[in-house]
Amino acid sequence: MIWNPEIEQADRKTIQELQLSRLQDTVKRAYENVPFYRQTLDKAGITPDDIKSLDDLKKIPFTVKQDMRDHYPYGLLAVPMSEVVRIHASSGTTGSATVVAYTKEDLEIWSECMARLIVMSGGSKDDIAQIAFGYGLFTGALGLHYGMEKIGAAVIPISSGNTQRQVQFLKDFGSTILVSTPSYALYISDVAAQMGIDLAELPVRIALLGSEGHTEEMNAEIERRWGVIATENYGLSEVMGPGVSGECLFKEGMHINEDAFIVEIIDPETGQVLPEGSEGEVVITTINKFAQPLLRYRTRDISSVTTEPCRCGRTSMRMSKIKGRSDDMLKIRGVNVFPSQIERVLLNTKGVGPSYEVILTRKNFTDQVEVVVEIDDMSLLESYGELEALSRRIQEKMQQELLIKVKVTLANPMSLRRYEGKARRVRDLRGETE
Ligand code: DLL
């Protein structure tokens, strides 16, 4: 089923016309109501009247996270505070929180965007959705919550944590949809196994995963453990929260809500817009947000886009899985490595489980990489020879596929840290260990 065929199946020309008129309106509102944007546009010598085509978007300078911090908390509002009905914030990994505000209309639009993404992954009014994202300032839980209610599904706002209770609720309440991060889906499945409960036998049939990346291999592992179809969705607090894009059941990229966002891919070094299909940094302009519009926001996320129509019948532009964030790309002895590449190697190796950690240190001015991964079968511990062979196999694969030499440490099942939200699997201690 398609929630909003008029938009989701519109031809490219119709979408582009809608985008242009909303972009013009957004630039005008930002220029007239947000001093920061007035200054930025004045400095670049642009007025709202200069936006005559979608191509003119290129002329507008980027907005970066620091701009949001510099105007903390309300400096980027384009409406009076009396129009604001909700405030969220993201703490991010460094620095002060970024604040995001919504008008009543923004919340409506947010729910509409979410409804489309939920329906495209197979959700309907007959579902019971267990929302295992942390409720609070984080946008994930309430975003999905309102989207679920919009389509008429029953919502269980259980929040994250208390993992045994999650499993109990899945069983007792007959939840049919799980909403969580991929890491938490994995964690819940570990706990279910310890409780002797087979998730695949429960009514849960869909997992809507988001808020962090995960490889196709990890996705397959989650589907296997849960007996579900697991799709992924993407978004970020600054521009709305979840709701920017999501996968349909074909899982060939995430469909972008193009009537709310214009997505560009740029070269992170030069800032040049790259042609369709090229990999680069995702830049998002909100074109249907009223409290706090953002022009050309640099997300730091790496992806590519295509406008090829999808087999599902939707015509929207799709973005590929996020390869990583440009700021978590690891430069290891001069080689660029994304943690997702390490994950892929591990998940393609028999004998180890999907929980791992990457530790970077520096010794004698040389980067050292240690990959700690859990073995998935205790009986391996009885044979030193087999353990040796397993760690050698992982080492060789890393060397072949990523061109890096790593030290492999095999850990006991369930010995590594588990995550109820976004995982932090990489510890970069290079600054501290020189
Ligand atoms: O994580 C919004 C969200 C909530 C999206 C729930 C989907 C589901 P933030 O906490 O501001 O917002 O973090 C945004 O998370 O820039 C990406 O780096 C990362 N991220 C979000 N979704 C994905 C995804 C929410 N599907 C940051 N794949 C973004 C990879 C993702 N990374």
Short mmCIF file of C-alpha atoms and ligand atoms in Angstrom, two decimals:
data_model
loop_
_atom_site.label_atom_id
_atom_site.label_comp_id
_atom_site.label_asym_id
_atom_site.label_seq_id
_atom_site.Cartn_x
_atom_site.Cartn_y
_atom_site.Cartn_z
CA MET A 1 0.00 0.00 0.00
CA ILE A 2 1.09 3.56 -0.66
CA TRP A 3 0.07 6.11 1.99
CA ASN A 4 0.10 9.21 -0.20
CA PRO A 5 0.18 8.16 -3.88
CA GLU A 6 -0.28 11.72 -5.06
CA ILE A 7 3.14 12.63 -3.69
CA GLU A 8 4.90 9.29 -3.58
CA GLN A 9 4.06 8.48 -7.21
CA ALA A 10 4.15 11.96 -8.65
CA ASP A 11 6.17 12.37 -11.83
CA ARG A 12 9.52 14.12 -11.50
CA LYS A 13 8.27 17.34 -13.07
CA THR A 14 5.42 17.69 -10.58
CA ILE A 15 7.75 17.04 -7.64
CA GLN A 16 10.31 19.50 -8.91
CA GLU A 17 7.71 22.21 -9.39
CA LEU A 18 6.42 21.65 -5.88
CA GLN A 19 9.98 21.69 -4.54
CA LEU A 20 10.77 24.95 -6.29
CA SER A 21 7.74 26.76 -4.99
CA ARG A 22 8.33 25.49 -1.45
CA LEU A 23 12.02 26.33 -1.66
CA GLN A 24 11.22 29.89 -2.75
CA ASP A 25 8.79 30.23 0.11
CA THR A 26 11.28 28.79 2.63
CA VAL A 27 14.13 31.06 1.54
CA LYS A 28 11.81 34.04 1.81
CA ARG A 29 10.64 33.08 5.29
CA ALA A 30 14.20 32.40 6.45
CA TYR A 31 15.43 35.68 4.98
CA GLU A 32 12.68 37.74 6.52
CA ASN A 33 12.55 36.12 9.95
CA VAL A 34 15.94 34.67 10.84
CA PRO A 35 18.70 37.27 11.22
CA PHE A 36 21.37 34.60 10.69
CA TYR A 37 19.96 33.73 7.26
CA ARG A 38 19.51 37.35 6.31
CA GLN A 39 23.18 37.99 7.08
CA THR A 40 24.34 34.84 5.33
CA LEU A 41 22.36 35.54 2.19
CA ASP A 42 23.26 39.23 2.16
CA LYS A 43 26.90 38.29 2.46
CA ALA A 44 26.58 35.90 -0.47
CA GLY A 45 24.81 38.62 -2.44
CA ILE A 46 21.57 36.68 -2.80
CA THR A 47 18.00 37.71 -2.22
CA PRO A 48 15.02 35.35 -2.16
CA ASP A 49 14.11 36.62 -5.64
CA ASP A 50 17.29 35.09 -7.01
CA ILE A 51 15.92 31.57 -6.48
CA LYS A 52 14.34 31.06 -9.89
CA SER A 53 15.10 27.38 -10.40
CA LEU A 54 16.09 24.41 -8.25
CA ASP A 55 19.56 24.82 -9.63
CA ASP A 56 19.79 28.19 -7.88
CA LEU A 57 19.86 26.33 -4.56
CA LYS A 58 23.60 25.93 -5.22
CA LYS A 59 24.08 29.65 -4.69
CA ILE A 60 22.98 29.46 -1.07
CA PRO A 61 25.77 28.96 1.48
CA PHE A 62 25.76 25.81 3.65
CA THR A 63 24.47 25.71 7.20
CA VAL A 64 26.62 23.66 9.58
CA LYS A 65 26.15 22.27 13.07
CA GLN A 66 28.24 25.07 14.55
CA ASP A 67 25.72 27.61 13.22
CA MET A 68 23.06 25.87 15.28
CA ARG A 69 25.29 25.91 18.33
CA ASP A 70 26.12 29.58 17.82
CA HIS A 71 22.42 30.38 17.90
CA TYR A 72 21.57 28.14 20.82
CA PRO A 73 18.84 27.83 21.91
CA TYR A 74 16.27 29.80 19.88
CA GLY A 75 18.31 31.97 17.53
CA LEU A 76 17.23 30.16 14.36
CA LEU A 77 13.50 30.36 14.97
CA ALA A 78 11.53 31.77 12.06
CA VAL A 79 8.29 32.12 14.02
CA PRO A 80 7.39 33.74 17.34
CA MET A 81 7.78 31.43 20.33
CA SER A 82 4.00 31.47 20.78
CA GLU A 83 3.72 29.42 17.56
CA VAL A 84 6.06 26.73 18.87
CA VAL A 85 4.39 23.65 20.33
CA ARG A 86 7.30 21.23 20.75
CA ILE A 87 11.02 21.41 21.40
CA HIS A 88 13.49 18.56 20.96
CA ALA A 89 17.24 18.56 21.35
CA SER A 90 20.09 16.37 20.32
CA SER A 91 23.17 16.23 22.46
CA GLY A 92 25.33 14.84 19.68
CA THR A 93 28.72 13.39 20.40
CA THR A 94 30.51 16.65 21.07
CA GLY A 95 29.61 20.16 22.12
CA SER A 96 26.39 21.67 23.38
CA ALA A 97 22.93 20.46 22.48
CA THR A 98 21.24 21.41 19.22
CA VAL A 99 17.70 22.60 19.70
CA VAL A 100 14.88 21.93 17.26
CA ALA A 101 11.45 23.52 17.44
CA TYR A 102 8.15 22.64 15.78
CA THR A 103 4.92 24.48 15.11
CA LYS A 104 1.61 22.64 15.10
CA GLU A 105 1.85 22.37 11.34
CA ASP A 106 5.40 21.01 11.58
CA LEU A 107 4.14 18.20 13.81
CA GLU A 108 1.40 17.41 11.29
CA ILE A 109 3.91 17.27 8.45
CA TRP A 110 6.26 15.16 10.55
CA SER A 111 3.51 12.62 11.25
CA GLU A 112 2.63 12.55 7.55
CA CYS A 113 6.27 11.86 6.61
CA MET A 114 6.45 9.10 9.19
CA ALA A 115 3.14 7.58 8.11
CA ARG A 116 4.49 7.16 4.57
CA LEU A 117 7.66 5.46 5.81
CA ILE A 118 5.79 3.11 8.13
CA VAL A 119 3.32 2.08 5.43
CA MET A 120 6.10 1.56 2.89
CA SER A 121 7.72 -0.97 5.22
CA GLY A 122 4.48 -2.88 5.50
CA GLY A 123 2.88 -1.33 8.60
CA SER A 124 -0.88 -0.78 8.80
CA LYS A 125 -3.67 0.11 11.21
CA ASP A 126 -3.81 -3.52 12.26
CA ASP A 127 -0.36 -3.39 13.79
CA ILE A 128 0.73 -3.09 17.39
CA ALA A 129 3.95 -1.10 17.55
CA GLN A 130 6.38 -1.43 20.41
CA ILE A 131 8.48 1.71 20.40
CA ALA A 132 11.79 0.87 21.99
CA PHE A 133 13.52 4.19 21.30
CA GLY A 134 14.19 6.39 24.30
CA TYR A 135 11.30 8.82 24.84
CA GLY A 136 12.37 12.32 25.69
CA LEU A 137 14.37 14.95 23.90
CA PHE A 138 15.45 12.37 21.30
CA THR A 139 13.25 12.70 18.22
CA GLY A 140 13.11 8.98 17.38
CA ALA A 141 10.43 7.82 19.77
CA LEU A 142 7.89 10.61 19.36
CA GLY A 143 8.46 10.76 15.61
CA LEU A 144 7.60 7.11 15.13
CA HIS A 145 4.88 7.36 17.78
CA TYR A 146 2.89 10.03 15.97
CA GLY A 147 3.37 8.34 12.61
CA MET A 148 2.03 5.08 13.98
CA GLU A 149 -1.00 6.81 15.47
CA LYS A 150 -1.60 8.61 12.20
CA ILE A 151 -1.94 5.32 10.31
CA GLY A 152 -4.11 3.95 13.12
CA ALA A 153 -1.68 1.40 14.56
CA ALA A 154 -1.73 0.74 18.31
CA VAL A 155 1.30 2.23 20.02
CA ILE A 156 3.10 0.80 23.04
CA PRO A 157 5.38 3.63 24.21
CA ILE A 158 7.64 1.36 26.24
CA SER A 159 10.79 3.42 25.56
CA SER A 160 14.26 1.87 25.57
CA GLY A 161 15.79 -0.14 28.39
CA ASN A 162 14.46 -2.76 30.76
CA THR A 163 15.19 -5.37 28.16
CA GLN A 164 13.60 -8.37 29.84
CA ARG A 165 10.37 -6.42 30.00
CA GLN A 166 10.69 -5.63 26.29
CA VAL A 167 10.69 -9.36 25.59
CA GLN A 168 7.83 -9.95 27.99
CA PHE A 169 5.76 -7.24 26.28
CA LEU A 170 6.53 -8.58 22.82
CA LYS A 171 5.07 -11.83 24.03
CA ASP A 172 2.18 -10.68 26.22
CA PHE A 173 1.02 -7.71 24.15
CA GLY A 174 1.45 -9.45 20.82
CA SER A 175 3.48 -6.60 19.34
CA THR A 176 3.74 -6.92 15.58
CA ILE A 177 6.20 -4.06 14.96
CA LEU A 178 9.44 -3.33 16.76
CA VAL A 179 10.84 0.19 16.52
CA SER A 180 14.44 0.50 17.69
CA THR A 181 18.04 0.99 16.71
CA PRO A 182 19.65 -2.01 15.01
CA SER A 183 21.93 -2.39 18.05
CA TYR A 184 19.00 -2.57 20.41
CA ALA A 185 17.17 -5.07 18.20
CA LEU A 186 20.25 -7.24 18.47
CA TYR A 187 20.49 -6.77 22.23
CA ILE A 188 16.81 -7.64 22.76
CA SER A 189 17.34 -10.82 20.76
CA ASP A 190 20.29 -11.79 22.99
CA VAL A 191 18.16 -11.31 26.08
CA ALA A 192 15.23 -13.22 24.55
CA ALA A 193 17.57 -16.13 23.88
CA GLN A 194 18.75 -16.05 27.49
CA MET A 195 15.12 -16.08 28.61
CA GLY A 196 14.52 -19.12 26.41
CA ILE A 197 12.09 -17.23 24.16
CA ASP A 198 12.24 -17.66 20.39
CA LEU A 199 11.36 -14.27 18.91
CA ALA A 200 10.67 -15.90 15.56
CA GLU A 201 7.67 -17.63 17.10
CA LEU A 202 6.11 -14.39 18.38
CA PRO A 203 3.68 -12.28 16.32
CA VAL A 204 6.29 -9.57 15.67
CA ARG A 205 6.67 -9.32 11.88
CA ILE A 206 8.33 -6.01 11.08
CA ALA A 207 11.30 -4.17 12.55
CA LEU A 208 11.69 -0.50 11.75
CA LEU A 209 15.31 0.24 12.41
CA GLY A 210 16.99 3.60 12.39
CA SER A 211 19.03 6.28 14.05
CA GLU A 212 22.31 4.54 13.28
CA GLY A 213 23.74 2.66 10.36
CA HIS A 214 23.94 -1.08 9.98
CA THR A 215 25.21 -3.27 7.20
CA GLU A 216 23.07 -5.55 5.04
CA GLU A 217 24.75 -8.42 6.82
CA MET A 218 23.65 -7.11 10.22
CA ASN A 219 20.16 -6.58 8.80
CA ALA A 220 20.02 -10.20 7.68
CA GLU A 221 21.16 -11.37 11.11
CA ILE A 222 18.43 -9.32 12.82
CA GLU A 223 15.82 -10.66 10.41
CA ARG A 224 16.97 -14.20 11.10
CA ARG A 225 16.93 -13.83 14.87
CA TRP A 226 13.57 -12.05 14.99
CA GLY A 227 11.80 -13.77 12.10
CA VAL A 228 10.81 -10.34 10.73
CA ILE A 229 11.31 -8.10 7.76
CA ALA A 230 13.63 -5.36 8.94
CA THR A 231 13.70 -2.08 7.05
CA GLU A 232 15.69 0.98 7.79
CA ASN A 233 14.81 4.64 8.01
CA TYR A 234 16.90 7.77 8.22
CA GLY A 235 16.70 11.26 9.61
CA LEU A 236 18.34 13.73 11.94
CA SER A 237 17.07 16.02 14.65
CA GLU A 238 18.26 19.22 13.03
CA VAL A 239 15.93 18.93 10.05
CA MET A 240 13.02 17.14 11.77
CA GLY A 241 14.09 13.82 13.31
CA PRO A 242 13.25 10.49 11.70
CA GLY A 243 11.15 10.95 8.57
CA VAL A 244 13.64 12.12 5.96
CA SER A 245 13.72 8.78 4.17
CA GLY A 246 13.03 5.09 4.57
CA GLU A 247 13.14 1.75 2.78
CA CYS A 248 10.21 0.06 1.12
CA LEU A 249 10.04 -3.72 1.11
CA PHE A 250 12.40 -3.97 -1.88
CA LYS A 251 15.13 -2.42 0.25
CA GLU A 252 16.90 -0.82 -2.68
CA GLY A 253 17.54 2.53 -1.09
CA MET A 254 15.60 4.85 1.20
CA HIS A 255 12.74 6.83 -0.37
CA ILE A 256 13.08 10.51 0.40
CA ASN A 257 10.08 12.61 1.41
CA GLU A 258 10.86 15.05 -1.33
CA ASP A 259 7.98 17.39 -0.70
CA ALA A 260 9.59 18.15 2.68
CA PHE A 261 13.31 17.88 1.93
CA ILE A 262 15.65 18.64 -0.93
CA VAL A 263 18.64 16.33 -0.73
CA GLU A 264 21.90 17.16 -2.47
CA ILE A 265 25.12 15.16 -2.48
CA ILE A 266 28.29 17.21 -2.29
CA ASP A 267 32.00 16.61 -2.34
CA PRO A 268 32.85 17.15 1.35
CA GLU A 269 36.21 18.67 0.44
CA THR A 270 35.19 21.16 -2.22
CA GLY A 271 31.50 21.67 -1.46
CA GLN A 272 30.66 21.03 -5.13
CA VAL A 273 27.33 19.35 -5.87
CA LEU A 274 27.97 15.89 -7.31
CA PRO A 275 25.98 14.23 -10.10
CA GLU A 276 23.35 11.58 -9.36
CA GLY A 277 24.94 8.29 -8.35
CA SER A 278 28.14 9.74 -6.89
CA GLU A 279 28.95 9.13 -3.29
CA GLY A 280 29.36 12.17 -1.06
CA GLU A 281 28.01 14.14 1.87
CA VAL A 282 24.26 14.49 2.25
CA VAL A 283 23.07 18.10 2.36
CA ILE A 284 19.45 18.73 3.30
CA THR A 285 17.24 21.75 2.80
CA THR A 286 13.91 21.70 4.61
CA ILE A 287 11.14 23.03 2.39
CA ASN A 288 8.11 22.35 4.54
CA LYS A 289 9.26 23.31 8.00
CA PHE A 290 8.03 26.45 9.65
CA ALA A 291 9.45 26.86 13.17
CA GLN A 292 13.05 26.38 12.15
CA PRO A 293 13.79 26.00 8.45
CA LEU A 294 17.32 24.98 7.52
CA LEU A 295 19.00 25.82 4.22
CA ARG A 296 21.57 23.39 2.85
CA TYR A 297 22.38 21.71 6.14
CA ARG A 298 25.57 19.64 5.99
CA THR A 299 24.76 16.34 7.67
CA ARG A 300 28.25 14.76 7.48
CA ASP A 301 26.52 11.52 6.45
CA ILE A 302 27.88 9.79 3.35
CA SER A 303 25.45 8.41 0.77
CA SER A 304 24.41 8.68 -2.88
CA VAL A 305 21.04 9.26 -4.56
CA THR A 306 19.10 7.97 -7.55
CA THR A 307 15.90 9.11 -9.23
CA GLU A 308 15.33 5.78 -11.01
CA PRO A 309 11.75 4.71 -10.25
CA CYS A 310 11.61 1.90 -7.71
CA ARG A 311 10.03 -1.51 -8.28
CA CYS A 312 7.52 -0.66 -5.54
CA GLY A 313 5.91 1.92 -7.84
CA ARG A 314 7.15 4.98 -5.97
CA THR A 315 8.89 7.63 -8.00
CA SER A 316 10.70 9.39 -5.18
CA MET A 317 14.42 9.93 -5.13
CA ARG A 318 16.16 7.27 -3.07
CA MET A 319 19.32 7.48 -1.03
CA SER A 320 21.66 4.56 -0.47
CA LYS A 321 22.41 3.22 3.00
CA ILE A 322 24.58 5.65 4.92
CA LYS A 323 28.13 4.45 4.51
CA GLY A 324 29.22 6.31 7.60
CA ARG A 325 29.70 9.84 8.79
CA SER A 326 32.56 11.75 7.28
CA ASP A 327 33.71 12.38 10.84
CA ASP A 328 33.79 8.71 11.77
CA MET A 329 35.75 7.61 8.79
CA LEU A 330 38.89 6.11 10.28
CA LYS A 331 42.23 6.92 8.79
CA ILE A 332 44.31 3.97 9.76
CA ARG A 333 47.94 4.13 8.72
CA GLY A 334 46.83 6.26 5.81
CA VAL A 335 44.02 3.93 4.69
CA ASN A 336 40.44 5.18 4.88
CA VAL A 337 38.16 2.70 6.62
CA PHE A 338 34.55 3.01 7.66
CA PRO A 339 33.49 1.00 10.72
CA SER A 340 30.72 -0.47 8.52
CA GLN A 341 33.40 -2.22 6.43
CA ILE A 342 34.79 -3.89 9.53
CA GLU A 343 31.26 -4.93 10.50
CA ARG A 344 30.73 -6.50 7.09
CA VAL A 345 33.87 -8.64 7.36
CA LEU A 346 32.92 -9.84 10.84
CA LEU A 347 29.36 -10.71 9.90
CA ASN A 348 30.61 -12.66 6.93
CA THR A 349 32.77 -14.80 9.17
CA LYS A 350 31.40 -18.02 10.62
CA GLY A 351 32.08 -18.55 14.30
CA VAL A 352 31.78 -14.99 15.55
CA GLY A 353 28.66 -13.12 16.63
CA PRO A 354 27.48 -9.66 15.57
CA SER A 355 28.74 -7.85 18.70
CA TYR A 356 32.13 -6.25 18.29
CA GLU A 357 34.31 -3.33 19.27
CA VAL A 358 37.13 -1.58 17.44
CA ILE A 359 39.91 -0.04 19.49
CA LEU A 360 42.47 2.27 17.93
CA THR A 361 45.70 3.13 19.67
CA ARG A 362 49.05 4.51 18.60
CA LYS A 363 52.39 2.91 19.37
CA ASN A 364 55.73 4.18 18.12
CA PHE A 365 53.88 6.67 15.92
CA THR A 366 52.00 3.84 14.22
CA ASP A 367 48.26 3.22 14.38
CA GLN A 368 47.27 -0.07 15.96
CA VAL A 369 43.84 -1.58 15.43
CA GLU A 370 42.33 -4.14 17.72
CA VAL A 371 39.05 -5.77 16.78
CA VAL A 372 37.35 -7.47 19.70
CA VAL A 373 34.55 -9.80 18.64
CA GLU A 374 32.48 -12.35 20.49
CA ILE A 375 32.65 -15.97 19.46
CA ASP A 376 29.16 -17.33 18.99
CA ASP A 377 29.76 -20.79 20.30
CA MET A 378 31.21 -21.56 23.73
CA SER A 379 32.47 -24.95 22.57
CA LEU A 380 35.12 -23.20 20.48
CA LEU A 381 36.81 -22.34 23.77
CA GLU A 382 37.78 -25.96 24.17
CA SER A 383 40.06 -25.91 21.19
CA TYR A 384 42.97 -23.51 21.17
CA GLY A 385 43.73 -24.53 17.61
CA GLU A 386 40.28 -23.59 16.38
CA LEU A 387 40.38 -20.23 18.15
CA GLU A 388 43.75 -19.50 16.61
CA ALA A 389 42.50 -20.42 13.16
CA LEU A 390 39.41 -18.24 13.59
CA SER A 391 41.33 -15.15 14.58
CA ARG A 392 43.79 -15.72 11.75
CA ARG A 393 40.89 -16.00 9.30
CA ILE A 394 39.47 -12.66 10.44
CA GLN A 395 42.90 -11.07 10.25
CA GLU A 396 43.42 -12.29 6.71
CA LYS A 397 40.01 -11.08 5.57
CA MET A 398 40.57 -7.61 7.02
CA GLN A 399 43.92 -7.48 5.29
CA GLN A 400 42.47 -8.60 1.97
CA GLU A 401 39.30 -6.55 1.97
CA LEU A 402 40.22 -3.41 3.87
CA LEU A 403 43.98 -3.41 3.41
CA ILE A 404 44.57 -3.00 7.10
CA LYS A 405 46.38 -5.20 9.55
CA VAL A 406 44.44 -5.76 12.74
CA LYS A 407 44.90 -7.57 15.99
CA VAL A 408 41.93 -9.84 16.62
CA THR A 409 40.78 -10.60 20.13
CA LEU A 410 38.09 -13.22 20.55
CA ALA A 411 35.78 -12.63 23.49
CA ASN A 412 33.25 -14.81 25.26
CA PRO A 413 29.63 -14.69 24.11
CA MET A 414 27.71 -11.86 25.83
CA SER A 415 30.87 -10.31 27.26
CA LEU A 416 30.90 -7.06 25.27
CA ARG A 417 28.82 -4.03 26.08
CA ARG A 418 25.27 -3.93 24.68
CA TYR A 419 23.43 -0.75 23.62
CA GLU A 420 19.85 0.34 24.16
CA GLY A 421 20.22 3.23 21.72
CA LYS A 422 22.94 4.10 19.26
CA ALA A 423 25.99 1.87 19.65
CA ARG A 424 29.50 3.24 20.12
CA ARG A 425 31.57 0.44 18.73
CA VAL A 426 34.69 2.38 17.92
CA ARG A 427 37.05 3.65 20.59
CA ASP A 428 39.70 5.89 19.15
CA LEU A 429 42.39 6.23 21.80
CA ARG A 430 45.10 7.38 19.42
CA GLY A 431 45.27 10.85 20.94
CA GLU A 432 45.82 9.35 24.38
CA THR A 433 48.27 6.60 23.60
CA GLU A 434 50.99 8.25 21.53
O1 DLL B 1 18.75 9.60 15.02
C1 DLL B 1 16.80 10.57 14.04
C2 DLL B 1 16.23 9.22 13.82
C3 DLL B 1 15.56 8.59 14.84
C4 DLL B 1 16.32 8.60 12.59
C5 DLL B 1 15.01 7.36 14.64
C6 DLL B 1 15.76 7.37 12.37
C7 DLL B 1 15.10 6.74 13.40
P1 DLL B 1 19.90 12.24 15.70
O2 DLL B 1 19.97 11.65 17.06
O3 DLL B 1 19.99 13.71 15.56
O4 DLL B 1 18.56 11.85 15.01
O5 DLL B 1 21.05 11.57 14.86
C8 DLL B 1 21.16 11.85 13.48
O6 DLL B 1 22.06 9.63 13.13
O7 DLL B 1 23.04 12.32 11.02
C9 DLL B 1 23.11 9.88 11.05
O8 DLL B 1 24.49 10.03 11.27
C10 DLL B 1 22.56 8.89 12.05
N1 DLL B 1 21.46 8.11 11.44
C11 DLL B 1 20.15 8.26 11.60
N2 DLL B 1 19.48 7.31 10.89
C12 DLL B 1 20.42 6.57 10.26
C13 DLL B 1 20.41 5.46 9.37
C14 DLL B 1 18.12 10.58 14.74
N3 DLL B 1 19.29 4.87 8.98
C15 DLL B 1 22.28 11.03 12.91
N4 DLL B 1 21.61 5.00 8.93
C16 DLL B 1 22.37 11.16 11.41
C17 DLL B 1 22.76 5.56 9.30
C18 DLL B 1 21.69 7.10 10.62
N5 DLL B 1 22.83 6.59 10.14
#
